[in-house]
Amino acid sequence: MRFGPDARRRLTLTGTFAAAVILAIMPFPTWAEPFRPDWVGLVLIYWCLAAPERVSVGTGWLLGFLQDVLYGSLLGSNALGKTLVAFLTVRLHLQLRMFPRWQQAVSVLGLLVANQLLVLWIRGAIGQAPETIGYWTPSVVGALLWPWLFVILRDLRRRGGIV
Amino acid sequence: MINVFGRAVGAPSNFTRLILLSALSVALMFLDHRGHHLEKIRAALNVLAYPIQLIAAAPAYVGGGVADFFTTRDALRQDNEKLLAERQALNARLQQFEALEEENARLRRMLGSAALVADKAIAAELVEVSTEPFTRKLVVAKGSRDGVYVGQSVIDAHGIMGQVTQVATNVSRVTLITDAGHAIPVLDNRSGLRMLVFGTGDPDSLKVPYLTSASDIKEGDLLVSSGMGGTFPPGYPVAQVDKIVNDPNEAFLAIAAKPAAQLNHGKQVMLIWRGTPPKNTDGAR
């Protein structure tokens, strides 16, 4: 099947986001749960970085809202976190693009932690804050995965014809 | 370019959108948490989310199917033998149980208190998806069309697992007793001491706060649901006291307990409907 360039772009974006959402709710053994990175957050950061004119705050909110629905969490909590991540990434995208890969990973860590902190505050406010230090490991794992994820998504972006 | 009151306005900037969407999120959170105005919308959204959850659960489902396919006849026979032996042992105990139930009802009638009634339980299949990181929740493939309601108790073969917190037509969500902030009223099966057991977000540990060192509680005590508050039925095992730390600097004991139910295993849970007490008992309530 042949797609026009516009359809191909849209397919690439939706495809990567759909994959991230599925990975986020895939069944996982309980002991390994702290090591599951925030796939949706990582993919969102990439697209805000690479194509801020296509993906920004609105997409972030929609993805966060979808996560809230799938997770059964307080409606709006993840939406707010992802909106903030998208805004910060778009705001900093020119600097972030210039950074060497490891420095980019450190910035990604900062963005992911900011998201988690916001969600933790919200969950604390309604009395459902988890009491384990392991709460922060997904951000660390996400930052460690960033260099590889960046390369994979860059290839997909070029193949999808998004410049 | 949009024309607003005669002035040409560009698409809103990212900052404007951030402010608007943040306000929307905060409003949603308020409506969802306070007053539960969004229950209908939530139920509809859960129905829409169900296909996505099924897709995410598919690999695990297929994996389980493949594993089942390759189960050898020998393993099945061994399993069968084990189950038969177990069934015989349970049946033997059940004979006694029926006599005891009868006796208990008679004694309660003599005391003039309402009889305990048996609950109805129905097995429900789990949809194998993860929920928000560091929350303890399950998705169950039964919903309001099967009579599931918010606040319904969920058990497994070993004890209470949690309660239903969201219901859509064909799917519902169960909050486990280990979820951070969840509390369940229990009593110590040995001493009769009443207390609350809280979840911490840890998958296999619970905490019992607000007990002083004078309380009659020991390591190894079984905590059963007390039925207070009316959400959970009385008499089901909830947890076993694991460790008690008495720090003289603290006002209360630090007590850790292990859930009795196997919260992280199995593909099925039991939903229970409270039995309705028989109408014309001669005992007064």
Coordinates of N, CA, C and O in Angstrom, one line a residue, chain B residues 77-95 157-158 262:
Chain B
R77 N -2.2 -35.0 34.6 CA -2.7 -36.1 35.5 C -2.3 -35.9 36.9 O -3.1 -36.0 37.8
Q78 N -1.0 -35.4 37.0 CA -0.5 -35.1 38.4 C -1.4 -34.0 39.1 O -1.7 -34.1 40.2
D79 N -1.6 -33.0 38.3 CA -2.4 -31.9 38.7 C -3.8 -32.4 39.2 O -4.3 -32.0 40.3
N80 N -4.4 -33.2 38.4 CA -5.7 -33.7 38.6 C -5.7 -34.5 39.9 O -6.6 -34.4 40.8
E81 N -4.7 -35.4 40.1 CA -4.6 -36.2 41.3 C -4.5 -35.3 42.6 O -5.2 -35.5 43.6
K82 N -3.7 -34.3 42.4 CA -3.5 -33.3 43.6 C -4.8 -32.6 43.9 O -5.2 -32.6 45.1
L83 N -5.5 -32.2 42.9 CA -6.8 -31.5 43.1 C -7.8 -32.4 43.7 O -8.6 -32.0 44.6
L84 N -7.8 -33.7 43.3 CA -8.8 -34.6 43.8 C -8.5 -34.8 45.3 O -9.5 -34.8 46.2
A85 N -7.3 -35.0 45.7 CA -6.9 -35.2 47.1 C -7.3 -34.0 47.9 O -7.9 -34.1 49.0
E86 N -7.0 -32.8 47.3 CA -7.3 -31.5 48.0 C -8.8 -31.4 48.2 O -9.3 -31.0 49.3
R87 N -9.6 -31.8 47.2 CA -11.0 -31.7 47.3 C -11.6 -32.6 48.4 O -12.5 -32.2 49.1
Q88 N -11.0 -33.8 48.4 CA -11.5 -34.8 49.5 C -11.2 -34.2 50.9 O -12.1 -34.2 51.7
A89 N -10.0 -33.6 51.1 CA -9.7 -33.0 52.4 C -10.6 -31.9 52.7 O -11.1 -31.8 53.8
L90 N -10.9 -31.0 51.7 CA -11.8 -29.9 51.9 C -13.2 -30.3 52.2 O -13.9 -29.8 53.1
N91 N -13.7 -31.4 51.5 CA -15.0 -31.9 51.7 C -15.2 -32.4 53.1 O -16.2 -32.2 53.8
A92 N -14.1 -33.1 53.6 CA -14.2 -33.6 54.9 C -14.3 -32.5 55.9 O -15.1 -32.6 56.9
R93 N -13.6 -31.4 55.7 CA -13.7 -30.3 56.6 C -15.1 -29.6 56.5 O -15.6 -29.0 57.5
L94 N -15.6 -29.6 55.3 CA -16.9 -28.9 55.1 C -18.0 -29.6 55.9 O -18.9 -28.9 56.3
Q95 N -17.9 -31.0 56.0 CA -19.0 -31.7 56.8 C -19.1 -31.0 58.2 O -20.2 -30.7 58.6
A157 N -8.8 -17.2 47.1 CA -9.0 -18.4 47.9 C -8.4 -18.2 49.3 O -8.7 -18.9 50.3
H158 N -7.6 -17.2 49.5 CA -6.9 -17.0 50.8 C -7.3 -15.9 51.7 O -7.0 -15.8 52.8
Q262 N -3.4 -13.8 47.8 CA -2.2 -13.7 46.9 C -2.5 -12.7 45.9 O -3.1 -13.0 44.8

